[in-house]
mmCIF file with all atom_site columns, C-alpha atoms in Angstrom:
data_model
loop_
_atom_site.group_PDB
_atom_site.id
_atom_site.type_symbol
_atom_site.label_atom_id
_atom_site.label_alt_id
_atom_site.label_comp_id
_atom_site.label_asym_id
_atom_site.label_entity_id
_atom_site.label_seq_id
_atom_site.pdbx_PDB_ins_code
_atom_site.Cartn_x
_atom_site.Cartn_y
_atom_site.Cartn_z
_atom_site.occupancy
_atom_site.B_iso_or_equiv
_atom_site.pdbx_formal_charge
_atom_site.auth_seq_id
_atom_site.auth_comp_id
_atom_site.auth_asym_id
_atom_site.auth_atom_id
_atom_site.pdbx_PDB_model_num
ATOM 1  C CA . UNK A 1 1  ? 9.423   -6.502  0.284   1.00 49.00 ? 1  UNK A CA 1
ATOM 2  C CA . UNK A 1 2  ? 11.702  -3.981  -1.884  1.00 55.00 ? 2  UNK A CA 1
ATOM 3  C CA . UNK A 1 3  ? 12.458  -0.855  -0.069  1.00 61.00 ? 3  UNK A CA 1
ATOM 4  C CA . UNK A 1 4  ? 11.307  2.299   -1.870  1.00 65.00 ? 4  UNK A CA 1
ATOM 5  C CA . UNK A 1 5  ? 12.796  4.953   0.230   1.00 65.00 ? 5  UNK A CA 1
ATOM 6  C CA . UNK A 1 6  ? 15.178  6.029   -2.612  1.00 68.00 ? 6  UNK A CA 1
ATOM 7  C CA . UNK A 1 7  ? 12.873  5.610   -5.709  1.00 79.00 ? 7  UNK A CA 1
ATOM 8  C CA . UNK A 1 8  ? 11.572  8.608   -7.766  1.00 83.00 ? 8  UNK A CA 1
ATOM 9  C CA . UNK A 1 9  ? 7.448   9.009   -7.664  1.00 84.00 ? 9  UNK A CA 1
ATOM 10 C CA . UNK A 1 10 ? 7.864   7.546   -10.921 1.00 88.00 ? 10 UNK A CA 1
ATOM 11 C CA . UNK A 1 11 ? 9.508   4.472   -10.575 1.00 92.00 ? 11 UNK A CA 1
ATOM 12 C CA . UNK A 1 12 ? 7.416   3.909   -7.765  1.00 92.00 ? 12 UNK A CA 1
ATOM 13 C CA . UNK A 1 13 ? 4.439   3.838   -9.864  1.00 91.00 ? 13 UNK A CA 1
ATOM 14 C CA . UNK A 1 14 ? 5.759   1.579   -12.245 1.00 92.00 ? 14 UNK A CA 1
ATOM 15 C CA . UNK A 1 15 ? 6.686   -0.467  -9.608  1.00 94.00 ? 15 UNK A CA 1
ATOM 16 C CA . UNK A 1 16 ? 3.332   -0.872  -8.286  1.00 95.00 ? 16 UNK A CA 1
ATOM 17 C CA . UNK A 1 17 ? 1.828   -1.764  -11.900 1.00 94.00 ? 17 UNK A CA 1
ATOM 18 C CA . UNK A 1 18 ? 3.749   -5.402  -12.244 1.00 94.00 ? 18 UNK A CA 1
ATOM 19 C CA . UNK A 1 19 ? 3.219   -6.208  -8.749  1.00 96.00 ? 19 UNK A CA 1
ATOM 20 C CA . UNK A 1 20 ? 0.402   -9.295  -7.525  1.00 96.00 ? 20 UNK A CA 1
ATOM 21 C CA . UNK A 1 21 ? -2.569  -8.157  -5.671  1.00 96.00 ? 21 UNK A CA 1
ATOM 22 C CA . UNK A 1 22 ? -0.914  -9.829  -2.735  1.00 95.00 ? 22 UNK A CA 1
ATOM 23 C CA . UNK A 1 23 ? 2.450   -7.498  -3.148  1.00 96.00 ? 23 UNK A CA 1
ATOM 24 C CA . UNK A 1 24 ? 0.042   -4.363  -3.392  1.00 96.00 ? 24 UNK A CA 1
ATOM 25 C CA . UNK A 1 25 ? -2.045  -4.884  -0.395  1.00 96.00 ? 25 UNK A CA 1
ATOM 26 C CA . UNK A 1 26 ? 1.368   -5.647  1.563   1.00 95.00 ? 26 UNK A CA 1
ATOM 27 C CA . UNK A 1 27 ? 2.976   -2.407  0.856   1.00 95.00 ? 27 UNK A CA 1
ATOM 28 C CA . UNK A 1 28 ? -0.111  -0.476  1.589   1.00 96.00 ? 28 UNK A CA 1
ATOM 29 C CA . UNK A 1 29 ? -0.497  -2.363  4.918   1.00 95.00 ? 29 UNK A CA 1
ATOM 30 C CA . UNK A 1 30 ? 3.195   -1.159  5.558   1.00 93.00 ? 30 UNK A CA 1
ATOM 31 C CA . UNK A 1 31 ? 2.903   2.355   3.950   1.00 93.00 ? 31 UNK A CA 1
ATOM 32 C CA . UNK A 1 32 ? -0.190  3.000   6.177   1.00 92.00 ? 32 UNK A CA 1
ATOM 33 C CA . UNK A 1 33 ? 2.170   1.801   9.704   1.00 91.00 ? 33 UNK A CA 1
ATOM 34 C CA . UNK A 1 34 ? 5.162   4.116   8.318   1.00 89.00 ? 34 UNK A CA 1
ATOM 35 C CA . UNK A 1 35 ? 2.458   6.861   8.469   1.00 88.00 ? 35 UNK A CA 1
ATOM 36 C CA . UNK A 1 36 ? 1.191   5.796   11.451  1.00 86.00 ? 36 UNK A CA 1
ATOM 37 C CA . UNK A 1 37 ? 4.383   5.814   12.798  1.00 84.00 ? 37 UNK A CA 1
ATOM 38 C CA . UNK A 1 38 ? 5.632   8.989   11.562  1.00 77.00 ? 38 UNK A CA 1
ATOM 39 C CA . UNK A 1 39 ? 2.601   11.239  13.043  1.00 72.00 ? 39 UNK A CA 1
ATOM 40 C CA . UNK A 1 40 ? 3.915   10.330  16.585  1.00 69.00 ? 40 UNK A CA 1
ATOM 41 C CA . UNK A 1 41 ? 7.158   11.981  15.111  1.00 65.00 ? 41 UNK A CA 1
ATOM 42 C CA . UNK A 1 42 ? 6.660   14.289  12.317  1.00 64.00 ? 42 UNK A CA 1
ATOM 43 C CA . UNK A 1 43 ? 4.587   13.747  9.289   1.00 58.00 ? 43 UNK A CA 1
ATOM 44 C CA . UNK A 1 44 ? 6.251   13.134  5.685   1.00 72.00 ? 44 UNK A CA 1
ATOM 45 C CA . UNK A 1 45 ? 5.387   14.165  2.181   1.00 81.00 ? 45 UNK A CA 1
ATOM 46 C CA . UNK A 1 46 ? 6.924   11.340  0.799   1.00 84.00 ? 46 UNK A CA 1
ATOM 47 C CA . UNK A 1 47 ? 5.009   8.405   2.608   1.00 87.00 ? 47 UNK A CA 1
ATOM 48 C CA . UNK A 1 48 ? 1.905   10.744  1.912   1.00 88.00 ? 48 UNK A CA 1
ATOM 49 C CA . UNK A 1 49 ? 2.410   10.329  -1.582  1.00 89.00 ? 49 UNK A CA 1
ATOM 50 C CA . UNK A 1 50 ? 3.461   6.962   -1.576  1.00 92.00 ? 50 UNK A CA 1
ATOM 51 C CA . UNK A 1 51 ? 0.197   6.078   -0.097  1.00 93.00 ? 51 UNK A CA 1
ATOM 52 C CA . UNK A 1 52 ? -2.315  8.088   -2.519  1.00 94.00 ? 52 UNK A CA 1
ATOM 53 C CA . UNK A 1 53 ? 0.069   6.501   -5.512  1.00 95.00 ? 53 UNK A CA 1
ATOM 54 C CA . UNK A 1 54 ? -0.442  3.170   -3.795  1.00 97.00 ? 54 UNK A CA 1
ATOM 55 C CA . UNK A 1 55 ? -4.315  3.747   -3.256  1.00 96.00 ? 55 UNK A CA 1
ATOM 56 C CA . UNK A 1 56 ? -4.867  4.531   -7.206  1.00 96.00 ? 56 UNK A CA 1
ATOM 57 C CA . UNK A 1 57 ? -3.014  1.801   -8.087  1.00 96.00 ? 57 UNK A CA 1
ATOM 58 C CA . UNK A 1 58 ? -5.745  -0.732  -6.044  1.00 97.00 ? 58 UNK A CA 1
ATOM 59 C CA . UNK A 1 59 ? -8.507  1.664   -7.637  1.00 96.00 ? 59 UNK A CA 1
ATOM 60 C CA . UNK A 1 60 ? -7.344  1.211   -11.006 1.00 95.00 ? 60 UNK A CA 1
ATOM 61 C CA . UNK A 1 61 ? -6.915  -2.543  -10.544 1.00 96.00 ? 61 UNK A CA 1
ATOM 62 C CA . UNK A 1 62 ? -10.420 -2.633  -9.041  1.00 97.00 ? 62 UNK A CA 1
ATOM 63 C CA . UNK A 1 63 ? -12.808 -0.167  -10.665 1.00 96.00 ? 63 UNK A CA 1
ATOM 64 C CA . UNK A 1 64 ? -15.931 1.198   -9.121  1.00 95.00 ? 64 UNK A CA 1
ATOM 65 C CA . UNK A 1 65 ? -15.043 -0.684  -5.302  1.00 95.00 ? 65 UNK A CA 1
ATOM 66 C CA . UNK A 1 66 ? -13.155 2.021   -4.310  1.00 90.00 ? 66 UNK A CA 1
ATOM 67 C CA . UNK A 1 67 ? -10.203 0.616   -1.334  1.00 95.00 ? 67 UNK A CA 1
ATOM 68 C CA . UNK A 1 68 ? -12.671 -2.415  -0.973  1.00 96.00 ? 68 UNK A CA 1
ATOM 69 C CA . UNK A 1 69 ? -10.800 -5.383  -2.258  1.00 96.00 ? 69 UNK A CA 1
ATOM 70 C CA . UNK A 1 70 ? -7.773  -4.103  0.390   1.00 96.00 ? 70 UNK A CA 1
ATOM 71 C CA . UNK A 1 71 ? -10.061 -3.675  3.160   1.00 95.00 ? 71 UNK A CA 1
ATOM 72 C CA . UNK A 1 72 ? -11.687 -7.113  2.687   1.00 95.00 ? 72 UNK A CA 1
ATOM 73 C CA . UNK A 1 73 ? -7.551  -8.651  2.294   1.00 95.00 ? 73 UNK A CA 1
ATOM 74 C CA . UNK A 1 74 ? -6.864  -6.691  5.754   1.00 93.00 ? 74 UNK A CA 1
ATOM 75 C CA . UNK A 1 75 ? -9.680  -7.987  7.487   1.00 92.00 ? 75 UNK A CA 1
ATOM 76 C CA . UNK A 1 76 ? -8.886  -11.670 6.313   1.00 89.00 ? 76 UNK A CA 1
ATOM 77 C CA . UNK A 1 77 ? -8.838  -14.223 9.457   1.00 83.00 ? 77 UNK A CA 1
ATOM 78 C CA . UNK A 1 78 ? -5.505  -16.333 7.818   1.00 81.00 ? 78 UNK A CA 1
ATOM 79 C CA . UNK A 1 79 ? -3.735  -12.844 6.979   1.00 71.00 ? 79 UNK A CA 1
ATOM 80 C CA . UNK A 1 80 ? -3.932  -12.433 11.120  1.00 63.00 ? 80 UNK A CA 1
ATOM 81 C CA . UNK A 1 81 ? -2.210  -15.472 11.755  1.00 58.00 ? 81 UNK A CA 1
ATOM 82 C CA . UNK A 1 82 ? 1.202   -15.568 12.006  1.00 56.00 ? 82 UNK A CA 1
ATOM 83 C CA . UNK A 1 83 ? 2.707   -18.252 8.737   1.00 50.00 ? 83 UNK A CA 1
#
């Protein structure tokens, strides 16, 4: 996965418009253990951002269900199994 530590908001959200379903749900998976990981040691605007920018993204792609479709990838039993 491409590492947007360095990218404008911008970019980012261009970024998120020509990637697969697959390559969405990925990043929000990680976005949401950066976050995670960062409230043990101080919270960040930027991952904060990245995440609500992320979130829109899947709610544009899949109108009126919300974070549904991302949930239901999460959740899925070959996702949990090591490839």
């Amino acid at each position: 996965m491409t590492d947007f530590a360095d990218v404008s908001e911008r970019e980012f959200a261009s970024a998120l418009e020509s990637m697969t379903d697959e390559e969405l749900f990925e990043l929000m998976a990680d976005l949401e253990m950066r976050s995670e990981a960062l409230k043990r040691a101080s919270p960040t605007d930027e991952v904060f951002a990245k995440i609500l920018l992320t979130e829109s993204a899947i709610e544009r792609r899949f109108p009126g269900q919300l974070l549904l479709p991302y949930k239901e990838w999460k959740n899925r039993p070959d996702r949990l199994t090591p490839q």
